[in-house]
mmCIF file of N, CA and C in Angstrom:
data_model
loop_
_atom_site.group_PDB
_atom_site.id
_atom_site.type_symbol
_atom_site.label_atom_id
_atom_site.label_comp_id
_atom_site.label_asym_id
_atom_site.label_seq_id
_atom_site.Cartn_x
_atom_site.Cartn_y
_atom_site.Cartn_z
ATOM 1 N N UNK A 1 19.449 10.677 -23.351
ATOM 2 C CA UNK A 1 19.159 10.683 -21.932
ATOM 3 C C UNK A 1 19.515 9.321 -21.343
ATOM 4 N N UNK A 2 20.106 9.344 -20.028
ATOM 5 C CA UNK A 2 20.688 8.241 -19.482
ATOM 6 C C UNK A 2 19.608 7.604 -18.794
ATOM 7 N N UNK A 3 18.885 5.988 -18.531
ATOM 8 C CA UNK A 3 18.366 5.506 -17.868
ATOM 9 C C UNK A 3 18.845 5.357 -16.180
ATOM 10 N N UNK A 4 18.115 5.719 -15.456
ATOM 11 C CA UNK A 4 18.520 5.526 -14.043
ATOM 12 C C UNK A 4 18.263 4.510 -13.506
ATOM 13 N N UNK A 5 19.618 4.399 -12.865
ATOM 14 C CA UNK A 5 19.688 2.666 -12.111
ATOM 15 C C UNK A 5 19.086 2.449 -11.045
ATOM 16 N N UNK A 6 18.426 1.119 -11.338
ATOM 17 C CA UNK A 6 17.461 0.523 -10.402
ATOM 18 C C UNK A 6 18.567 0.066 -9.334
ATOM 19 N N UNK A 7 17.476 0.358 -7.886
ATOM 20 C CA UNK A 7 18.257 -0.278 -6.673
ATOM 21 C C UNK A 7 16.860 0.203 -5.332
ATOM 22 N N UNK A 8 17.342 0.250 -4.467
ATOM 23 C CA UNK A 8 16.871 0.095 -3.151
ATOM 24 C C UNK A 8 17.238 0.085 -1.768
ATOM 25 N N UNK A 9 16.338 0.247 -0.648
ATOM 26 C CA UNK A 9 16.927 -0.153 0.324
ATOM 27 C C UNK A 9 16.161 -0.532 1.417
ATOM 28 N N UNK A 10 16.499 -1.561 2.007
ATOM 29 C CA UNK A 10 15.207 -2.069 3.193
ATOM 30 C C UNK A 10 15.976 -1.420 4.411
ATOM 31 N N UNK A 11 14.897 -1.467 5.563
ATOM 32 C CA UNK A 11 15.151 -1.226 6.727
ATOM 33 C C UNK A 11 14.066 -1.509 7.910
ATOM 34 N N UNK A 12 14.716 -1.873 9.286
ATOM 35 C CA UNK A 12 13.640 -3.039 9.617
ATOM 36 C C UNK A 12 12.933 -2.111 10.341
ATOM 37 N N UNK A 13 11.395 -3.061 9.905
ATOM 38 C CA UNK A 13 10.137 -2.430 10.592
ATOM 39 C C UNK A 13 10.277 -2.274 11.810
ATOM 40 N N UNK A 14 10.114 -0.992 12.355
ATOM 41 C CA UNK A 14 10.052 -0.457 13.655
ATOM 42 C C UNK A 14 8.529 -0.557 13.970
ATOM 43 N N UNK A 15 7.452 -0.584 12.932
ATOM 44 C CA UNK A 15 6.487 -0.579 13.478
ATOM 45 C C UNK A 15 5.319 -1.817 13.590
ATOM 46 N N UNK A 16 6.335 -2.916 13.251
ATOM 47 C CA UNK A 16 5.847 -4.051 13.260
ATOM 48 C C UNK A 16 5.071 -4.690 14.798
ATOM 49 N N UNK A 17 3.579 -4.964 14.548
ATOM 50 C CA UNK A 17 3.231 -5.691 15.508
ATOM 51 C C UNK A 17 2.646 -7.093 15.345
ATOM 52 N N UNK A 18 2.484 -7.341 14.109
ATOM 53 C CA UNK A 18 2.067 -8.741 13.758
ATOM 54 C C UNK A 18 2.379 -9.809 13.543
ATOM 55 N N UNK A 19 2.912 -11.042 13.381
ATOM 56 C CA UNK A 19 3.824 -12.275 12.608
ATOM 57 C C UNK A 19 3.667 -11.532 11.010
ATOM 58 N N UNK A 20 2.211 -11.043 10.246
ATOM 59 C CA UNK A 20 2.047 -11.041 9.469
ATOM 60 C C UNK A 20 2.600 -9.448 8.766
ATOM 61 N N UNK A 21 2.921 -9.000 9.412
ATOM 62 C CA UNK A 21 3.739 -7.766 8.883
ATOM 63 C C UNK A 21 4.967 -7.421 8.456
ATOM 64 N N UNK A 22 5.628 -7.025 7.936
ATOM 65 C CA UNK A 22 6.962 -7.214 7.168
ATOM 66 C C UNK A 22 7.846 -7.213 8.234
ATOM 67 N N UNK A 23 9.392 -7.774 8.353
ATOM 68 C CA UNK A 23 10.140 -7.697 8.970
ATOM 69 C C UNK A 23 11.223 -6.424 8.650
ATOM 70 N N UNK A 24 11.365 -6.028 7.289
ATOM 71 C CA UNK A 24 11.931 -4.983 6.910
ATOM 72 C C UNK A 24 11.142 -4.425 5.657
ATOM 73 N N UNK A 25 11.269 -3.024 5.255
ATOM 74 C CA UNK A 25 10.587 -2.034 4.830
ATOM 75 C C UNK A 25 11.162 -1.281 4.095
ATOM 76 N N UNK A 26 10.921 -0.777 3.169
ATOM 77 C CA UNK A 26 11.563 0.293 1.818
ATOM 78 C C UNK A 26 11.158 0.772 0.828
ATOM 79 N N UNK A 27 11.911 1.214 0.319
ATOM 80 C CA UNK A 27 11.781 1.614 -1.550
ATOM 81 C C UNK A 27 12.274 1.511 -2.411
ATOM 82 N N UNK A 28 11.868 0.385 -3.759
ATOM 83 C CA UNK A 28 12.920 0.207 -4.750
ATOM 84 C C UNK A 28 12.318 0.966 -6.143
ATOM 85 N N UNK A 29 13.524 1.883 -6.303
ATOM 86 C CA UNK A 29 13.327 2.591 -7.643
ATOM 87 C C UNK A 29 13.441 1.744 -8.451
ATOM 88 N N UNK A 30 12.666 1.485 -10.045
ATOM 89 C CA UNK A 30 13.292 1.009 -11.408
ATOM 90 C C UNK A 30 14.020 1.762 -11.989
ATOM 91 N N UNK A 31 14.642 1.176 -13.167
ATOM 92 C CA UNK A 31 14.629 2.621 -14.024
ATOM 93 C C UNK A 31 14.622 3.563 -15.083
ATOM 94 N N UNK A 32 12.834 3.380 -14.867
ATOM 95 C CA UNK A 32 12.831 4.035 -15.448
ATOM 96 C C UNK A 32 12.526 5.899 -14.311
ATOM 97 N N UNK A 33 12.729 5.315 -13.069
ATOM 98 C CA UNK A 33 12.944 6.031 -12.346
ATOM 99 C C UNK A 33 11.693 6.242 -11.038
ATOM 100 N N UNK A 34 10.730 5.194 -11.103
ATOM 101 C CA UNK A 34 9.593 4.927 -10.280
ATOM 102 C C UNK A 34 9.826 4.165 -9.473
ATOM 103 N N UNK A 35 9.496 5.072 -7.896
ATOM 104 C CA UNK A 35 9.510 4.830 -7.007
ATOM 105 C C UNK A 35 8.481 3.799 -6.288
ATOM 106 N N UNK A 36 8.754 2.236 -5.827
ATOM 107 C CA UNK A 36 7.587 1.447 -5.141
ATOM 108 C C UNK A 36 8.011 0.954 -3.650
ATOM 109 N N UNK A 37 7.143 0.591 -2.804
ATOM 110 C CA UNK A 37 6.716 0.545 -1.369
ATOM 111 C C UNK A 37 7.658 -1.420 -1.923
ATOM 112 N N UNK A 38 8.652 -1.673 -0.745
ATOM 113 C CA UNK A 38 9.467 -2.712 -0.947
ATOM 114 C C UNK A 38 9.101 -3.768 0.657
ATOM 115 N N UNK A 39 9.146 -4.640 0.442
ATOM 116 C CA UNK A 39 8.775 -5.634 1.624
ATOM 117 C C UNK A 39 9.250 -6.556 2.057
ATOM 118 N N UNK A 40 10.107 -7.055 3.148
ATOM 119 C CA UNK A 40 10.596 -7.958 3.245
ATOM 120 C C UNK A 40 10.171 -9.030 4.660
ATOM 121 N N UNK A 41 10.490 -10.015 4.499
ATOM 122 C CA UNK A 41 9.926 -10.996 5.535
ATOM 123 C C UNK A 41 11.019 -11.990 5.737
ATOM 124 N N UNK A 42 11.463 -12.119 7.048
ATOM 125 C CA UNK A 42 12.677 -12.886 7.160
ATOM 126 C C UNK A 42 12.217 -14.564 7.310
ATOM 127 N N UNK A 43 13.068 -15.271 7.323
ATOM 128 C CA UNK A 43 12.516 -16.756 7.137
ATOM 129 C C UNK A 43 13.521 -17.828 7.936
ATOM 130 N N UNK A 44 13.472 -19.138 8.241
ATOM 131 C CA UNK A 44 14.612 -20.324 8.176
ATOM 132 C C UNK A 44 14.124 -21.265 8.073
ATOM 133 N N UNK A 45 14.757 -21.596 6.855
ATOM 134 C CA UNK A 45 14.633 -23.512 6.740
ATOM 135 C C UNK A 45 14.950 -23.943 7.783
ATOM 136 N N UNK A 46 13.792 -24.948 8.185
ATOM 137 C CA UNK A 46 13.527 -25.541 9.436
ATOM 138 C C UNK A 46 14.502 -26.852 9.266
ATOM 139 N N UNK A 47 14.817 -27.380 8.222
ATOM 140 C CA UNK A 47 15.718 -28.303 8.114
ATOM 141 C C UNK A 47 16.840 -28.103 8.006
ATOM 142 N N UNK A 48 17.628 -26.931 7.456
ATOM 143 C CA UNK A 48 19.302 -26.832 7.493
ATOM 144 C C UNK A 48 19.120 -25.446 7.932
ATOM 145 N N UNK A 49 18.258 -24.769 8.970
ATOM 146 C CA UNK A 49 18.720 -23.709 9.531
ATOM 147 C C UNK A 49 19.232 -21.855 8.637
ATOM 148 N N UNK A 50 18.915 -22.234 7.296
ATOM 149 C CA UNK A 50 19.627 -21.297 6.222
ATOM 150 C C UNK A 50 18.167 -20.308 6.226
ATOM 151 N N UNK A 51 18.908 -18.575 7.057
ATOM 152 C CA UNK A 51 17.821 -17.650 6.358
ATOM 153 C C UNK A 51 17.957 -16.963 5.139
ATOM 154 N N UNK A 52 16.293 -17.000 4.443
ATOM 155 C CA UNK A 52 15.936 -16.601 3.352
ATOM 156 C C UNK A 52 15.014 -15.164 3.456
ATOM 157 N N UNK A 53 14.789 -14.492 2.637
ATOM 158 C CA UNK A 53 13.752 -13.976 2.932
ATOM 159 C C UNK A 53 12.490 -13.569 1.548
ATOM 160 N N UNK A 54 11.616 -13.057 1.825
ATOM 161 C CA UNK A 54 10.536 -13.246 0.688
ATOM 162 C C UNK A 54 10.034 -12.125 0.733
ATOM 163 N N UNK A 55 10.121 -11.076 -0.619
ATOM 164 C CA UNK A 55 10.005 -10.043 -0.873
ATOM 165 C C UNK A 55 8.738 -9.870 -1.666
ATOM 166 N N UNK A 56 8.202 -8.558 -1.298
ATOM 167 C CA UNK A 56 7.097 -8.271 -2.227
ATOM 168 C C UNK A 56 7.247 -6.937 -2.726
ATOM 169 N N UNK A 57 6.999 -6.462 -3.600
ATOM 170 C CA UNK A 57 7.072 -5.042 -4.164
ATOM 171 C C UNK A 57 5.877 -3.942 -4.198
ATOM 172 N N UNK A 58 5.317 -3.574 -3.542
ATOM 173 C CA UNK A 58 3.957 -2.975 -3.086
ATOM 174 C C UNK A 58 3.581 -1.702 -3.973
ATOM 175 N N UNK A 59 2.500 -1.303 -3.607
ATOM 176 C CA UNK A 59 2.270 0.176 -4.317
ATOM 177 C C UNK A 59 3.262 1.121 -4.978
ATOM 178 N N UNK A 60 3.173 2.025 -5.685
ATOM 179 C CA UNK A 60 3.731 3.060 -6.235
ATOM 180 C C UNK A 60 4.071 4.212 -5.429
ATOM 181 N N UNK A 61 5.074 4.748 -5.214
ATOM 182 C CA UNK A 61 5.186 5.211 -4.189
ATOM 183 C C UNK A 61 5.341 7.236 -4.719
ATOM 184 N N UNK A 62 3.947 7.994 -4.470
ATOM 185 C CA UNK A 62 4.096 9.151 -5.160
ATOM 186 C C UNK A 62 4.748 10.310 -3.950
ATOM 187 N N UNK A 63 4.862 11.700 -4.775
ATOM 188 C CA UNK A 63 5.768 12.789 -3.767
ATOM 189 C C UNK A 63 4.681 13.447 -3.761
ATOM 190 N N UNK A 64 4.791 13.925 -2.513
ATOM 191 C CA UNK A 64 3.185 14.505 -2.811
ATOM 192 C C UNK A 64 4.227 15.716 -1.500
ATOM 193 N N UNK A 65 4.210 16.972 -1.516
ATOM 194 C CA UNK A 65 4.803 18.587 -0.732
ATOM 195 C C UNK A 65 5.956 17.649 0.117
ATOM 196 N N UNK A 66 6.753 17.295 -0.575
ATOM 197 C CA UNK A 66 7.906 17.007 -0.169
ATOM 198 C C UNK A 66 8.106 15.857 0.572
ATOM 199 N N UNK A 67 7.132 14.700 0.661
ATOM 200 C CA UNK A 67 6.796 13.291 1.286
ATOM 201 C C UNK A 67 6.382 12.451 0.583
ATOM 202 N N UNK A 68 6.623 11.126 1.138
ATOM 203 C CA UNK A 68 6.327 10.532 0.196
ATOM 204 C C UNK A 68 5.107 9.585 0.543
ATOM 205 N N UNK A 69 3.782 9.424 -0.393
ATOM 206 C CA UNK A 69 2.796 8.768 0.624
ATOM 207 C C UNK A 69 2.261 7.562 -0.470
ATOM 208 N N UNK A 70 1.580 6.464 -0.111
ATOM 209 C CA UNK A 70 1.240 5.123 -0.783
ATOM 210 C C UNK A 70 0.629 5.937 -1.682
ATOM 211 N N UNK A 71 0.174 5.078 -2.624
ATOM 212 C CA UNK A 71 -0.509 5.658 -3.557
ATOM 213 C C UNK A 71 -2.213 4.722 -3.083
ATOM 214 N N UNK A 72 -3.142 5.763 -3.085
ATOM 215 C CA UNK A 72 -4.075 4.459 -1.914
ATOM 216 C C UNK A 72 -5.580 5.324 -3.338
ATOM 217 N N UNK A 73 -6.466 4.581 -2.865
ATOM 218 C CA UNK A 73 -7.656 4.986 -3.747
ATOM 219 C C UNK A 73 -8.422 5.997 -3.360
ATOM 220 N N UNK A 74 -9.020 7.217 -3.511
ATOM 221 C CA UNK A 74 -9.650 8.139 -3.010
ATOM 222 C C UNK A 74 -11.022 6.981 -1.740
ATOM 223 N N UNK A 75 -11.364 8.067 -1.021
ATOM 224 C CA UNK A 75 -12.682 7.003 -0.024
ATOM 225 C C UNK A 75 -13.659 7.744 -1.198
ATOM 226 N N UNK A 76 -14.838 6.810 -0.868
ATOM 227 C CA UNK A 76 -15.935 6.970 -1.791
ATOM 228 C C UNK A 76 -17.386 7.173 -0.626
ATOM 229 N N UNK A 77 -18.116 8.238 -0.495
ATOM 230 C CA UNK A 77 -19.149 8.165 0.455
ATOM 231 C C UNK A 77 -20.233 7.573 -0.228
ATOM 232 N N UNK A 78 -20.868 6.711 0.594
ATOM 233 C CA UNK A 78 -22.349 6.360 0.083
ATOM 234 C C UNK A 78 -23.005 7.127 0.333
ATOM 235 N N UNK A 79 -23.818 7.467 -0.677
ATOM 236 C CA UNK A 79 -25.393 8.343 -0.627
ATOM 237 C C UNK A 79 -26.650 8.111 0.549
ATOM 238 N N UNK A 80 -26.668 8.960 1.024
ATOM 239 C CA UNK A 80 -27.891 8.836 2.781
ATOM 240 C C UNK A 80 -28.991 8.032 1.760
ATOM 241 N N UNK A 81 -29.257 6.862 2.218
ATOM 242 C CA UNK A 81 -30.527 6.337 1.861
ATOM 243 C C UNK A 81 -31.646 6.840 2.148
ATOM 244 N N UNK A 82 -32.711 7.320 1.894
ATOM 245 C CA UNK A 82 -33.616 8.019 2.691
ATOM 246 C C UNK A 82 -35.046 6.790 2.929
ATOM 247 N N UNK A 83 -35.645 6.760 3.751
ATOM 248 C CA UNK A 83 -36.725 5.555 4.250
ATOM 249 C C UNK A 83 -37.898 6.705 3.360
ATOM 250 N N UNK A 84 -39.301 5.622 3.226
ATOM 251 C CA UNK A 84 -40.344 6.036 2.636
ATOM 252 C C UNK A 84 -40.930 7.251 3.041
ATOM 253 N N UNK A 85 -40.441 7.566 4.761
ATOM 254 C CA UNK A 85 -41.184 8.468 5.189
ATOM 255 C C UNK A 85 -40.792 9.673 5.214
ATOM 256 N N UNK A 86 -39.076 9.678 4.675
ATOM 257 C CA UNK A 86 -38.677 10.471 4.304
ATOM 258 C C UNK A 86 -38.830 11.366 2.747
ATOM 259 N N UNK A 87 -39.432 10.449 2.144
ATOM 260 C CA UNK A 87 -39.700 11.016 0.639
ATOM 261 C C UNK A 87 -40.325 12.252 0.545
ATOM 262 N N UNK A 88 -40.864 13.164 -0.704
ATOM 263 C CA UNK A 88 -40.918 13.817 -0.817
ATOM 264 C C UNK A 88 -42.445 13.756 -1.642
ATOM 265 N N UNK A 89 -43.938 14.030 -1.325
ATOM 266 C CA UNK A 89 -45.036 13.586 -1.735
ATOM 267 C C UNK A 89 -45.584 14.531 -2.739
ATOM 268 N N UNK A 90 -45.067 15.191 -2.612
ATOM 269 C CA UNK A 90 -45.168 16.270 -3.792
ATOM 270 C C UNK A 90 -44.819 16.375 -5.295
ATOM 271 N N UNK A 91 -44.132 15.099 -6.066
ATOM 272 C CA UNK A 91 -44.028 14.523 -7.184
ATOM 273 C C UNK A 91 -45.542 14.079 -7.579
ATOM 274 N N UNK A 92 -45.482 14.932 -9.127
ATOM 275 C CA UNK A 92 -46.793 14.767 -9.792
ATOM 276 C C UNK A 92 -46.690 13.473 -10.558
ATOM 277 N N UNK A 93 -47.826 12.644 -10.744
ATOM 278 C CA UNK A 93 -47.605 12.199 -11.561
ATOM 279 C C UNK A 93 -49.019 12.211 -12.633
ATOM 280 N N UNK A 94 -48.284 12.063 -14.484
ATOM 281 C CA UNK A 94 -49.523 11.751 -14.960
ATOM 282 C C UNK A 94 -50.513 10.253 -15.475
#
């Protein structure tokens, strides 16, 4: 079986509203064929004017009915605390 070649492709955030939000956006496969959330941030040396940019490689990126969505942690509900007066007085004890 042939290993599949790693590559990618950015494209710039359309939905950028922050300084702190990526300037361009993507997905770089490895390959062993896993798909991750790709990040880019444009830059210039303030002294010779030369842009760089600084990449991060983000979450795992799963297929979930034909889309593709972050891979994020289930939400977790906390349990209703109940106050004293809510208890239940009817526990025996011996």
């Amino acid at each position: 079986m042939e290993a599949a070649k790693a590559g990618g492709s950015l494209r710039k955030n359309t939905k950028k509203e922050k300084d702190s939000q990526p300037d361009l956006t993507g997905k770089w496969t490895d390959q062993s064929g896993q798909q991750f959330w790709l990040s880019a941030w444009r830059n210039v040396d303030a002294k010779t004017g030369n842009v760089w940019f600084s990449l991060k490689l983000g979450d795992p990126v799963e297929q979930q009915s034909g889309s593709y969505e972050s891979k994020k942690p289930a939400l977790v509900q906390k349990p209703v605390s109940k106050s004293f007066a809510d208890m239940d007085d009817d526990i025996p004890f011996n």
